[in-house]
PDB file of N, CA and C in Angstrom:
ATOM      1  N   UNK G1247     -16.912 -17.326  42.503  1.00 73.00           N
ATOM      2  CA  UNK G1247     -15.670 -18.047  42.249  1.00 73.00           C
ATOM      3  C   UNK G1247     -15.543 -19.230  43.221  1.00 73.00           C
ATOM      4  N   UNK G1248     -15.979 -19.020  44.451  1.00 74.00           N
ATOM      5  CA  UNK G1248     -15.879 -20.106  45.426  1.00 74.00           C
ATOM      6  C   UNK G1248     -16.762 -21.287  45.047  1.00 74.00           C
ATOM      7  N   UNK G1249     -17.937 -21.007  44.495  1.00 78.00           N
ATOM      8  CA  UNK G1249     -18.815 -22.078  44.056  1.00 78.00           C
ATOM      9  C   UNK G1249     -18.137 -22.903  42.970  1.00 78.00           C
ATOM     10  N   UNK G1250     -17.488 -22.234  42.043  1.00 81.00           N
ATOM     11  CA  UNK G1250     -16.766 -22.947  40.989  1.00 81.00           C
ATOM     12  C   UNK G1250     -15.612 -23.752  41.579  1.00 81.00           C
ATOM     13  N   UNK G1251     -14.929 -23.156  42.537  1.00 81.00           N
ATOM     14  CA  UNK G1251     -13.823 -23.869  43.180  1.00 81.00           C
ATOM     15  C   UNK G1251     -14.312 -25.161  43.829  1.00 81.00           C
ATOM     16  N   UNK G1252     -15.496 -25.112  44.416  1.00 80.00           N
ATOM     17  CA  UNK G1252     -16.033 -26.287  45.104  1.00 80.00           C
ATOM     18  C   UNK G1252     -16.247 -27.475  44.165  1.00 80.00           C
ATOM     19  N   UNK G1253     -16.462 -27.190  42.876  1.00 81.00           N
ATOM     20  CA  UNK G1253     -16.612 -28.273  41.899  1.00 81.00           C
ATOM     21  C   UNK G1253     -15.348 -29.131  41.882  1.00 81.00           C
ATOM     22  N   UNK G1254     -14.209 -28.482  42.036  1.00 85.00           N
ATOM     23  CA  UNK G1254     -12.932 -29.186  41.950  1.00 85.00           C
ATOM     24  C   UNK G1254     -12.334 -29.543  43.304  1.00 85.00           C
ATOM     25  N   UNK G1255     -12.922 -29.081  44.370  1.00 82.00           N
ATOM     26  CA  UNK G1255     -12.321 -29.284  45.680  1.00 82.00           C
ATOM     27  C   UNK G1255     -12.893 -30.481  46.429  1.00 82.00           C
ATOM     28  N   UNK G1256     -13.895 -31.129  45.879  1.00 85.00           N
ATOM     29  CA  UNK G1256     -14.570 -32.192  46.601  1.00 85.00           C
ATOM     30  C   UNK G1256     -14.045 -33.579  46.297  1.00 85.00           C
ATOM     31  N   UNK G1257     -14.669 -34.558  46.914  1.00 89.00           N
ATOM     32  CA  UNK G1257     -14.233 -35.952  46.757  1.00 89.00           C
ATOM     33  C   UNK G1257     -14.420 -36.499  45.342  1.00 89.00           C
ATOM     34  N   UNK G1258     -15.382 -35.966  44.584  1.00 88.00           N
ATOM     35  CA  UNK G1258     -15.547 -36.434  43.201  1.00 88.00           C
ATOM     36  C   UNK G1258     -14.337 -36.078  42.349  1.00 88.00           C
ATOM     37  N   UNK G1259     -13.806 -34.866  42.565  1.00 89.00           N
ATOM     38  CA  UNK G1259     -12.612 -34.479  41.817  1.00 89.00           C
ATOM     39  C   UNK G1259     -11.432 -35.363  42.203  1.00 89.00           C
ATOM     40  N   UNK G1260     -11.312 -35.658  43.487  1.00 91.00           N
ATOM     41  CA  UNK G1260     -10.225 -36.531  43.948  1.00 91.00           C
ATOM     42  C   UNK G1260     -10.339 -37.903  43.288  1.00 91.00           C
ATOM     43  N   UNK G1261     -11.544 -38.457  43.254  1.00 92.00           N
ATOM     44  CA  UNK G1261     -11.751 -39.759  42.611  1.00 92.00           C
ATOM     45  C   UNK G1261     -11.435 -39.676  41.119  1.00 92.00           C
ATOM     46  N   UNK G1262     -11.890 -38.598  40.470  1.00 91.00           N
ATOM     47  CA  UNK G1262     -11.612 -38.424  39.042  1.00 91.00           C
ATOM     48  C   UNK G1262     -10.113 -38.342  38.789  1.00 91.00           C
ATOM     49  N   UNK G1263      -9.406 -37.684  39.667  1.00 93.00           N
ATOM     50  CA  UNK G1263      -7.951 -37.570  39.524  1.00 93.00           C
ATOM     51  C   UNK G1263      -7.294 -38.947  39.554  1.00 93.00           C
ATOM     52  N   UNK G1264      -7.730 -39.794  40.450  1.00 94.00           N
ATOM     53  CA  UNK G1264      -7.183 -41.151  40.514  1.00 94.00           C
ATOM     54  C   UNK G1264      -7.479 -41.919  39.222  1.00 94.00           C
ATOM     55  N   UNK G1265      -8.686 -41.721  38.689  1.00 94.00           N
ATOM     56  CA  UNK G1265      -9.019 -42.372  37.422  1.00 94.00           C
ATOM     57  C   UNK G1265      -8.166 -41.846  36.275  1.00 94.00           C
ATOM     58  N   UNK G1266      -7.938 -40.533  36.243  1.00 93.00           N
ATOM     59  CA  UNK G1266      -7.112 -39.951  35.179  1.00 93.00           C
ATOM     60  C   UNK G1266      -5.701 -40.526  35.214  1.00 93.00           C
ATOM     61  N   UNK G1267      -5.149 -40.623  36.406  1.00 95.00           N
ATOM     62  CA  UNK G1267      -3.798 -41.158  36.540  1.00 95.00           C
ATOM     63  C   UNK G1267      -3.768 -42.607  36.064  1.00 95.00           C
ATOM     64  N   UNK G1268      -4.742 -43.396  36.492  1.00 97.00           N
ATOM     65  CA  UNK G1268      -4.796 -44.794  36.070  1.00 97.00           C
ATOM     66  C   UNK G1268      -4.981 -44.902  34.553  1.00 97.00           C
ATOM     67  N   UNK G1269      -5.790 -44.021  33.986  1.00 96.00           N
ATOM     68  CA  UNK G1269      -6.043 -44.053  32.541  1.00 96.00           C
ATOM     69  C   UNK G1269      -4.792 -43.737  31.735  1.00 96.00           C
ATOM     70  N   UNK G1270      -3.862 -43.026  32.343  1.00 95.00           N
ATOM     71  CA  UNK G1270      -2.607 -42.733  31.650  1.00 95.00           C
ATOM     72  C   UNK G1270      -1.810 -43.981  31.344  1.00 95.00           C
ATOM     73  N   UNK G1271      -2.032 -45.035  32.127  1.00 96.00           N
ATOM     74  CA  UNK G1271      -1.291 -46.281  31.930  1.00 96.00           C
ATOM     75  C   UNK G1271      -2.182 -47.418  31.435  1.00 96.00           C
ATOM     76  N   UNK G1272      -3.465 -47.140  31.215  1.00 97.00           N
ATOM     77  CA  UNK G1272      -4.406 -48.186  30.818  1.00 97.00           C
ATOM     78  C   UNK G1272      -5.240 -47.679  29.642  1.00 97.00           C
ATOM     79  N   UNK G1273      -4.903 -48.154  28.448  1.00 97.00           N
ATOM     80  CA  UNK G1273      -5.559 -47.671  27.228  1.00 97.00           C
ATOM     81  C   UNK G1273      -7.065 -47.943  27.234  1.00 97.00           C
ATOM     82  N   UNK G1274      -7.469 -49.067  27.785  1.00 97.00           N
ATOM     83  CA  UNK G1274      -8.897 -49.404  27.842  1.00 97.00           C
ATOM     84  C   UNK G1274      -9.654 -48.412  28.736  1.00 97.00           C
ATOM     85  N   UNK G1275      -9.110 -48.142  29.891  1.00 97.00           N
ATOM     86  CA  UNK G1275      -9.734 -47.181  30.805  1.00 97.00           C
ATOM     87  C   UNK G1275      -9.743 -45.788  30.182  1.00 97.00           C
ATOM     88  N   UNK G1276      -8.661 -45.427  29.523  1.00 97.00           N
ATOM     89  CA  UNK G1276      -8.587 -44.124  28.862  1.00 97.00           C
ATOM     90  C   UNK G1276      -9.681 -43.985  27.804  1.00 97.00           C
ATOM     91  N   UNK G1277      -9.891 -45.026  27.011  1.00 97.00           N
ATOM     92  CA  UNK G1277     -10.931 -44.987  25.978  1.00 97.00           C
ATOM     93  C   UNK G1277     -12.321 -44.815  26.597  1.00 97.00           C
ATOM     94  N   UNK G1278     -12.536 -45.385  27.759  1.00 96.00           N
ATOM     95  CA  UNK G1278     -13.812 -45.240  28.446  1.00 96.00           C
ATOM     96  C   UNK G1278     -13.948 -43.864  29.096  1.00 96.00           C
ATOM     97  N   UNK G1279     -12.857 -43.351  29.581  1.00 95.00           N
ATOM     98  CA  UNK G1279     -12.884 -42.109  30.354  1.00 95.00           C
ATOM     99  C   UNK G1279     -12.942 -40.851  29.481  1.00 95.00           C
ATOM    100  N   UNK G1280     -12.307 -40.861  28.325  1.00 95.00           N
ATOM    101  CA  UNK G1280     -12.240 -39.661  27.493  1.00 95.00           C
ATOM    102  C   UNK G1280     -13.605 -39.082  27.119  1.00 95.00           C
ATOM    103  N   UNK G1281     -14.567 -39.883  26.669  1.00 96.00           N
ATOM    104  CA  UNK G1281     -15.882 -39.292  26.348  1.00 96.00           C
ATOM    105  C   UNK G1281     -16.556 -38.668  27.569  1.00 96.00           C
ATOM    106  N   UNK G1282     -16.432 -39.319  28.703  1.00 94.00           N
ATOM    107  CA  UNK G1282     -17.017 -38.775  29.933  1.00 94.00           C
ATOM    108  C   UNK G1282     -16.328 -37.472  30.314  1.00 94.00           C
ATOM    109  N   UNK G1283     -15.017 -37.448  30.228  1.00 92.00           N
ATOM    110  CA  UNK G1283     -14.259 -36.236  30.555  1.00 92.00           C
ATOM    111  C   UNK G1283     -14.649 -35.091  29.621  1.00 92.00           C
ATOM    112  N   UNK G1284     -14.817 -35.390  28.346  1.00 94.00           N
ATOM    113  CA  UNK G1284     -15.229 -34.367  27.386  1.00 94.00           C
ATOM    114  C   UNK G1284     -16.598 -33.809  27.747  1.00 94.00           C
ATOM    115  N   UNK G1285     -17.527 -34.698  28.063  1.00 96.00           N
ATOM    116  CA  UNK G1285     -18.882 -34.273  28.428  1.00 96.00           C
ATOM    117  C   UNK G1285     -18.867 -33.423  29.703  1.00 96.00           C
ATOM    118  N   UNK G1286     -18.192 -33.889  30.718  1.00 92.00           N
ATOM    119  CA  UNK G1286     -18.137 -33.150  31.984  1.00 92.00           C
ATOM    120  C   UNK G1286     -17.459 -31.800  31.775  1.00 92.00           C
ATOM    121  N   UNK G1287     -16.378 -31.783  31.016  1.00 91.00           N
ATOM    122  CA  UNK G1287     -15.687 -30.521  30.742  1.00 91.00           C
ATOM    123  C   UNK G1287     -16.590 -29.511  30.057  1.00 91.00           C
ATOM    124  N   UNK G1288     -17.345 -29.964  29.071  1.00 94.00           N
ATOM    125  CA  UNK G1288     -18.272 -29.062  28.366  1.00 94.00           C
ATOM    126  C   UNK G1288     -19.357 -28.539  29.306  1.00 94.00           C
ATOM    127  N   UNK G1289     -19.885 -29.425  30.144  1.00 94.00           N
ATOM    128  CA  UNK G1289     -20.952 -29.028  31.062  1.00 94.00           C
ATOM    129  C   UNK G1289     -20.451 -28.037  32.110  1.00 94.00           C
ATOM    130  N   UNK G1290     -19.278 -28.271  32.641  1.00 92.00           N
ATOM    131  CA  UNK G1290     -18.717 -27.333  33.624  1.00 92.00           C
ATOM    132  C   UNK G1290     -18.453 -25.988  32.956  1.00 92.00           C
ATOM    133  N   UNK G1291     -17.955 -26.012  31.731  1.00 93.00           N
ATOM    134  CA  UNK G1291     -17.724 -24.768  30.989  1.00 93.00           C
ATOM    135  C   UNK G1291     -19.050 -24.030  30.790  1.00 93.00           C
ATOM    136  N   UNK G1292     -20.081 -24.754  30.339  1.00 93.00           N
ATOM    137  CA  UNK G1292     -21.395 -24.149  30.110  1.00 93.00           C
ATOM    138  C   UNK G1292     -21.970 -23.575  31.404  1.00 93.00           C
ATOM    139  N   UNK G1293     -21.868 -24.328  32.482  1.00 91.00           N
ATOM    140  CA  UNK G1293     -22.380 -23.848  33.770  1.00 91.00           C
ATOM    141  C   UNK G1293     -21.628 -22.609  34.243  1.00 91.00           C
ATOM    142  N   UNK G1294     -20.334 -22.577  33.986  1.00 91.00           N
ATOM    143  CA  UNK G1294     -19.533 -21.409  34.368  1.00 91.00           C
ATOM    144  C   UNK G1294     -19.981 -20.183  33.588  1.00 91.00           C
ATOM    145  N   UNK G1295     -20.173 -20.346  32.297  1.00 92.00           N
ATOM    146  CA  UNK G1295     -20.645 -19.243  31.454  1.00 92.00           C
ATOM    147  C   UNK G1295     -21.997 -18.743  31.964  1.00 92.00           C
ATOM    148  N   UNK G1296     -22.897 -19.673  32.249  1.00 91.00           N
ATOM    149  CA  UNK G1296     -24.228 -19.305  32.749  1.00 91.00           C
ATOM    150  C   UNK G1296     -24.134 -18.623  34.112  1.00 91.00           C
ATOM    151  N   UNK G1297     -23.349 -19.203  35.002  1.00 88.00           N
ATOM    152  CA  UNK G1297     -23.210 -18.662  36.350  1.00 88.00           C
ATOM    153  C   UNK G1297     -22.666 -17.237  36.337  1.00 88.00           C
ATOM    154  N   UNK G1298     -21.718 -16.991  35.449  1.00 86.00           N
ATOM    155  CA  UNK G1298     -21.101 -15.668  35.368  1.00 86.00           C
ATOM    156  C   UNK G1298     -21.880 -14.717  34.457  1.00 86.00           C
ATOM    157  N   UNK G1299     -22.930 -15.215  33.813  1.00 86.00           N
ATOM    158  CA  UNK G1299     -23.748 -14.374  32.947  1.00 86.00           C
ATOM    159  C   UNK G1299     -22.991 -13.848  31.738  1.00 86.00           C
ATOM    160  N   UNK G1300     -22.258 -14.729  31.081  1.00 88.00           N
ATOM    161  CA  UNK G1300     -21.397 -14.322  29.975  1.00 88.00           C
ATOM    162  C   UNK G1300     -21.949 -14.778  28.632  1.00 88.00           C
ATOM    163  N   UNK G1301     -21.435 -14.161  27.589  1.00 87.00           N
ATOM    164  CA  UNK G1301     -21.736 -14.567  26.218  1.00 87.00           C
ATOM    165  C   UNK G1301     -20.457 -15.178  25.655  1.00 87.00           C
ATOM    166  N   UNK G1302     -20.439 -16.485  25.540  1.00 86.00           N
ATOM    167  CA  UNK G1302     -19.198 -17.148  25.142  1.00 86.00           C
ATOM    168  C   UNK G1302     -18.916 -17.091  23.650  1.00 86.00           C
ATOM    169  N   UNK G1303     -19.749 -16.388  22.896  1.00 90.00           N
ATOM    170  CA  UNK G1303     -19.431 -16.205  21.475  1.00 90.00           C
ATOM    171  C   UNK G1303     -18.177 -15.351  21.311  1.00 90.00           C
ATOM    172  N   UNK G1304     -17.850 -14.590  22.336  1.00 90.00           N
ATOM    173  CA  UNK G1304     -16.646 -13.759  22.340  1.00 90.00           C
ATOM    174  C   UNK G1304     -15.450 -14.641  22.716  1.00 90.00           C
ATOM    175  N   UNK G1305     -14.450 -14.652  21.864  1.00 91.00           N
ATOM    176  CA  UNK G1305     -13.281 -15.508  22.099  1.00 91.00           C
ATOM    177  C   UNK G1305     -12.574 -15.166  23.402  1.00 91.00           C
ATOM    178  N   UNK G1306     -12.482 -13.889  23.742  1.00 90.00           N
ATOM    179  CA  UNK G1306     -11.837 -13.501  24.997  1.00 90.00           C
ATOM    180  C   UNK G1306     -12.588 -14.072  26.198  1.00 90.00           C
ATOM    181  N   UNK G1307     -13.905 -14.111  26.109  1.00 91.00           N
ATOM    182  CA  UNK G1307     -14.714 -14.689  27.185  1.00 91.00           C
ATOM    183  C   UNK G1307     -14.438 -16.187  27.289  1.00 91.00           C
ATOM    184  N   UNK G1308     -14.446 -16.879  26.169  1.00 92.00           N
ATOM    185  CA  UNK G1308     -14.154 -18.326  26.185  1.00 92.00           C
ATOM    186  C   UNK G1308     -12.785 -18.588  26.787  1.00 92.00           C
ATOM    187  N   UNK G1309     -11.793 -17.793  26.382  1.00 94.00           N
ATOM    188  CA  UNK G1309     -10.441 -17.974  26.909  1.00 94.00           C
ATOM    189  C   UNK G1309     -10.391 -17.696  28.406  1.00 94.00           C
ATOM    190  N   UNK G1310     -11.114 -16.691  28.862  1.00 93.00           N
ATOM    191  CA  UNK G1310     -11.137 -16.364  30.297  1.00 93.00           C
ATOM    192  C   UNK G1310     -11.791 -17.487  31.093  1.00 93.00           C
ATOM    193  N   UNK G1311     -12.845 -18.067  30.560  1.00 93.00           N
ATOM    194  CA  UNK G1311     -13.508 -19.181  31.248  1.00 93.00           C
ATOM    195  C   UNK G1311     -12.570 -20.384  31.295  1.00 93.00           C
ATOM    196  N   UNK G1312     -11.925 -20.683  30.182  1.00 94.00           N
ATOM    197  CA  UNK G1312     -10.976 -21.808  30.162  1.00 94.00           C
ATOM    198  C   UNK G1312      -9.836 -21.589  31.154  1.00 94.00           C
ATOM    199  N   UNK G1313      -9.306 -20.386  31.191  1.00 94.00           N
ATOM    200  CA  UNK G1313      -8.225 -20.082  32.126  1.00 94.00           C
ATOM    201  C   UNK G1313      -8.701 -20.240  33.568  1.00 94.00           C
ATOM    202  N   UNK G1314      -9.924 -19.806  33.829  1.00 93.00           N
ATOM    203  CA  UNK G1314     -10.482 -19.928  35.175  1.00 93.00           C
ATOM    204  C   UNK G1314     -10.595 -21.388  35.575  1.00 93.00           C
ATOM    205  N   UNK G1315     -11.142 -22.204  34.697  1.00 94.00           N
ATOM    206  CA  UNK G1315     -11.307 -23.619  35.014  1.00 94.00           C
ATOM    207  C   UNK G1315      -9.959 -24.319  35.148  1.00 94.00           C
ATOM    208  N   UNK G1316      -8.996 -23.963  34.321  1.00 94.00           N
ATOM    209  CA  UNK G1316      -7.654 -24.535  34.450  1.00 94.00           C
ATOM    210  C   UNK G1316      -7.021 -24.144  35.784  1.00 94.00           C
ATOM    211  N   UNK G1317      -7.192 -22.890  36.179  1.00 94.00           N
ATOM    212  CA  UNK G1317      -6.667 -22.433  37.467  1.00 94.00           C
ATOM    213  C   UNK G1317      -7.307 -23.217  38.608  1.00 94.00           C
ATOM    214  N   UNK G1318      -8.613 -23.376  38.557  1.00 93.00           N
ATOM    215  CA  UNK G1318      -9.313 -24.095  39.617  1.00 93.00           C
ATOM    216  C   UNK G1318      -8.863 -25.555  39.697  1.00 93.00           C
ATOM    217  N   UNK G1319      -8.681 -26.194  38.548  1.00 92.00           N
ATOM    218  CA  UNK G1319      -8.187 -27.580  38.545  1.00 92.00           C
ATOM    219  C   UNK G1319      -6.783 -27.653  39.128  1.00 92.00           C
ATOM    220  N   UNK G1320      -5.947 -26.717  38.751  1.00 92.00           N
ATOM    221  CA  UNK G1320      -4.585 -26.707  39.268  1.00 92.00           C
ATOM    222  C   UNK G1320      -4.543 -26.515  40.777  1.00 92.00           C
ATOM    223  N   UNK G1321      -5.354 -25.597  41.285  1.00 91.00           N
ATOM    224  CA  UNK G1321      -5.417 -25.397  42.733  1.00 91.00           C
ATOM    225  C   UNK G1321      -5.930 -26.647  43.437  1.00 91.00           C
ATOM    226  N   UNK G1322      -6.914 -27.305  42.824  1.00 90.00           N
ATOM    227  CA  UNK G1322      -7.449 -28.527  43.422  1.00 90.00           C
ATOM    228  C   UNK G1322      -6.403 -29.639  43.428  1.00 90.00           C
ATOM    229  N   UNK G1323      -5.625 -29.740  42.355  1.00 90.00           N
ATOM    230  CA  UNK G1323      -4.560 -30.745  42.319  1.00 90.00           C
ATOM    231  C   UNK G1323      -3.506 -30.465  43.384  1.00 90.00           C
ATOM    232  N   UNK G1324      -3.124 -29.214  43.519  1.00 89.00           N
ATOM    233  CA  UNK G1324      -2.134 -28.849  44.536  1.00 89.00           C
ATOM    234  C   UNK G1324      -2.657 -29.167  45.929  1.00 89.00           C
ATOM    235  N   UNK G1325      -3.949 -29.027  46.111  1.00 87.00           N
ATOM    236  CA  UNK G1325      -4.550 -29.261  47.422  1.00 87.00           C
ATOM    237  C   UNK G1325      -4.597 -30.747  47.788  1.00 87.00           C
ATOM    238  N   UNK G1326      -4.427 -31.633  46.824  1.00 87.00           N
ATOM    239  CA  UNK G1326      -4.436 -33.065  47.121  1.00 87.00           C
ATOM    240  C   UNK G1326      -3.298 -33.465  48.044  1.00 87.00           C
ATOM    241  N   UNK G1327      -2.187 -32.774  47.942  1.00 87.00           N
ATOM    242  CA  UNK G1327      -1.018 -33.125  48.758  1.00 87.00           C
ATOM    243  C   UNK G1327      -0.826 -32.238  49.983  1.00 87.00           C
ATOM    244  N   UNK G1328      -1.334 -31.010  49.893  1.00 87.00           N
ATOM    245  CA  UNK G1328      -1.088 -30.071  50.985  1.00 87.00           C
ATOM    246  C   UNK G1328      -2.234 -29.073  51.063  1.00 87.00           C
ATOM    247  N   UNK G1329      -2.888 -29.011  52.199  1.00 86.00           N
ATOM    248  CA  UNK G1329      -3.984 -28.059  52.368  1.00 86.00           C
ATOM    249  C   UNK G1329      -3.388 -26.674  52.587  1.00 86.00           C
ATOM    250  N   UNK G1330      -3.533 -25.845  51.588  1.00 84.00           N
ATOM    251  CA  UNK G1330      -3.001 -24.488  51.633  1.00 84.00           C
ATOM    252  C   UNK G1330      -4.157 -23.505  51.438  1.00 84.00           C
ATOM    253  N   UNK G1331      -5.155 -23.625  52.303  1.00 86.00           N
ATOM    254  CA  UNK G1331      -6.395 -22.873  52.157  1.00 86.00           C
ATOM    255  C   UNK G1331      -6.163 -21.371  52.106  1.00 86.00           C
ATOM    256  N   UNK G1332      -5.322 -20.848  52.969  1.00 89.00           N
ATOM    257  CA  UNK G1332      -5.105 -19.393  53.016  1.00 89.00           C
ATOM    258  C   UNK G1332      -4.545 -18.877  51.693  1.00 89.00           C
ATOM    259  N   UNK G1333      -3.538 -19.545  51.164  1.00 90.00           N
ATOM    260  CA  UNK G1333      -2.947 -19.110  49.895  1.00 90.00           C
ATOM    261  C   UNK G1333      -3.956 -19.258  48.765  1.00 90.00           C
ATOM    262  N   UNK G1334      -4.683 -20.361  48.770  1.00 90.00           N
ATOM    263  CA  UNK G1334      -5.676 -20.607  47.721  1.00 90.00           C
ATOM    264  C   UNK G1334      -6.752 -19.526  47.721  1.00 90.00           C
ATOM    265  N   UNK G1335      -7.201 -19.120  48.892  1.00 90.00           N
ATOM    266  CA  UNK G1335      -8.207 -18.052  48.983  1.00 90.00           C
ATOM    267  C   UNK G1335      -7.676 -16.753  48.385  1.00 90.00           C
ATOM    268  N   UNK G1336      -6.410 -16.445  48.652  1.00 93.00           N
ATOM    269  CA  UNK G1336      -5.810 -15.227  48.094  1.00 93.00           C
ATOM    270  C   UNK G1336      -5.728 -15.310  46.578  1.00 93.00           C
ATOM    271  N   UNK G1337      -5.320 -16.465  46.074  1.00 94.00           N
ATOM    272  CA  UNK G1337      -5.220 -16.648  44.625  1.00 94.00           C
ATOM    273  C   UNK G1337      -6.599 -16.504  43.989  1.00 94.00           C
ATOM    274  N   UNK G1338      -7.606 -17.133  44.588  1.00 92.00           N
ATOM    275  CA  UNK G1338      -8.966 -17.048  44.036  1.00 92.00           C
ATOM    276  C   UNK G1338      -9.503 -15.625  44.083  1.00 92.00           C
ATOM    277  N   UNK G1339      -9.246 -14.915  45.175  1.00 93.00           N
ATOM    278  CA  UNK G1339      -9.704 -13.525  45.275  1.00 93.00           C
ATOM    279  C   UNK G1339      -9.031 -12.662  44.215  1.00 93.00           C
ATOM    280  N   UNK G1340      -7.730 -12.858  44.035  1.00 95.00           N
ATOM    281  CA  UNK G1340      -6.999 -12.098  43.012  1.00 95.00           C
ATOM    282  C   UNK G1340      -7.554 -12.420  41.621  1.00 95.00           C
ATOM    283  N   UNK G1341      -7.761 -13.710  41.344  1.00 94.00           N
ATOM    284  CA  UNK G1341      -8.270 -14.086  40.032  1.00 94.00           C
ATOM    285  C   UNK G1341      -9.674 -13.535  39.814  1.00 94.00           C
ATOM    286  N   UNK G1342     -10.508 -13.556  40.843  1.00 91.00           N
ATOM    287  CA  UNK G1342     -11.870 -13.027  40.707  1.00 91.00           C
ATOM    288  C   UNK G1342     -11.826 -11.546  40.337  1.00 91.00           C
ATOM    289  N   UNK G1343     -10.928 -10.780  40.961  1.00 93.00           N
ATOM    290  CA  UNK G1343     -10.793  -9.353  40.620  1.00 93.00           C
ATOM    291  C   UNK G1343     -10.290  -9.187  39.186  1.00 93.00           C
ATOM    292  N   UNK G1344      -9.315  -9.986  38.820  1.00 93.00           N
ATOM    293  CA  UNK G1344      -8.759  -9.924  37.462  1.00 93.00           C
ATOM    294  C   UNK G1344      -9.824 -10.273  36.427  1.00 93.00           C
ATOM    295  N   UNK G1345     -10.555 -11.330  36.695  1.00 91.00           N
ATOM    296  CA  UNK G1345     -11.608 -11.762  35.782  1.00 91.00           C
ATOM    297  C   UNK G1345     -12.706 -10.706  35.674  1.00 91.00           C
ATOM    298  N   UNK G1346     -13.095 -10.146  36.792  1.00 90.00           N
ATOM    299  CA  UNK G1346     -14.131  -9.097  36.782  1.00 90.00           C
ATOM    300  C   UNK G1346     -13.669  -7.896  35.968  1.00 90.00           C
ATOM    301  N   UNK G1347     -12.420  -7.495  36.153  1.00 90.00           N
ATOM    302  CA  UNK G1347     -11.898  -6.351  35.398  1.00 90.00           C
ATOM    303  C   UNK G1347     -11.872  -6.644  33.901  1.00 90.00           C
ATOM    304  N   UNK G1348     -11.554  -7.879  33.542  1.00 88.00           N
ATOM    305  CA  UNK G1348     -11.508  -8.243  32.129  1.00 88.00           C
ATOM    306  C   UNK G1348     -12.906  -8.356  31.535  1.00 88.00           C
ATOM    307  N   UNK G1349     -13.854  -8.877  32.291  1.00 85.00           N
ATOM    308  CA  UNK G1349     -15.161  -9.185  31.730  1.00 85.00           C
ATOM    309  C   UNK G1349     -16.179  -8.059  31.861  1.00 85.00           C
ATOM    310  N   UNK G1350     -15.968  -7.115  32.754  1.00 81.00           N
ATOM    311  CA  UNK G1350     -16.932  -6.023  32.912  1.00 81.00           C
ATOM    312  C   UNK G1350     -17.151  -5.264  31.612  1.00 81.00           C
ATOM    313  N   UNK G1351     -16.092  -4.874  30.900  1.00 73.00           N
ATOM    314  CA  UNK G1351     -16.328  -4.192  29.613  1.00 73.00           C
ATOM    315  C   UNK G1351     -17.080  -5.084  28.613  1.00 73.00           C
ATOM    316  N   UNK G1352     -16.824  -6.380  28.652  1.00 65.00           N
ATOM    317  CA  UNK G1352     -17.504  -7.314  27.739  1.00 65.00           C
ATOM    318  C   UNK G1352     -19.004  -7.346  28.051  1.00 65.00           C
ATOM    319  N   UNK G1353     -19.348  -7.375  29.338  1.00 62.00           N
ATOM    320  CA  UNK G1353     -20.760  -7.409  29.724  1.00 62.00           C
ATOM    321  C   UNK G1353     -21.445  -6.122  29.310  1.00 62.00           C
ATOM    322  N   UNK G1354     -20.751  -5.012  29.468  1.00 63.00           N
ATOM    323  CA  UNK G1354     -21.336  -3.712  29.091  1.00 63.00           C
ATOM    324  C   UNK G1354     -21.633  -3.673  27.597  1.00 63.00           C
ATOM    325  N   UNK G1355     -20.698  -4.203  26.792  1.00 66.00           N
ATOM    326  CA  UNK G1355     -20.904  -4.230  25.342  1.00 66.00           C
ATOM    327  C   UNK G1355     -22.050  -5.170  24.979  1.00 66.00           C
ATOM    328  N   UNK G1356     -22.186  -6.281  25.679  1.00 62.00           N
ATOM    329  CA  UNK G1356     -23.248  -7.241  25.398  1.00 62.00           C
ATOM    330  C   UNK G1356     -24.625  -6.634  25.728  1.00 62.00           C
ATOM    331  N   UNK G1357     -24.656  -5.772  26.738  1.00 63.00           N
ATOM    332  CA  UNK G1357     -25.925  -5.162  27.152  1.00 63.00           C
ATOM    333  C   UNK G1357     -26.402  -4.124  26.156  1.00 63.00           C
ATOM    334  N   UNK G1358     -25.485  -3.556  25.395  1.00 59.00           N
ATOM    335  CA  UNK G1358     -25.860  -2.504  24.418  1.00 59.00           C
ATOM    336  C   UNK G1358     -26.611  -3.048  23.251  1.00 59.00           C
TER     337      UNK G1358
END
């Protein structure tokens, strides 16, 4: 989970955030940024599925991965204004346990 968090916690995410905000007010920039954002989003999703050893053909798995990535983005956005490392670590640890509990039965079924 920490490796995934690092994708959103670095300077590239900060730069991307500034571009997203600017694109909200600039239609030309938005048109340029949307295809890149779509590609990056798909790749991060695919890497997450691979990293976690999941089969994303299962809708619950896809939803869990999307929720995880949304959570990580939200934590990274919150961190732009205030470094709350201790709270973030607790949230990530809780989510990792929740995700493991949800996905363990799915992995067992996939192995059968």
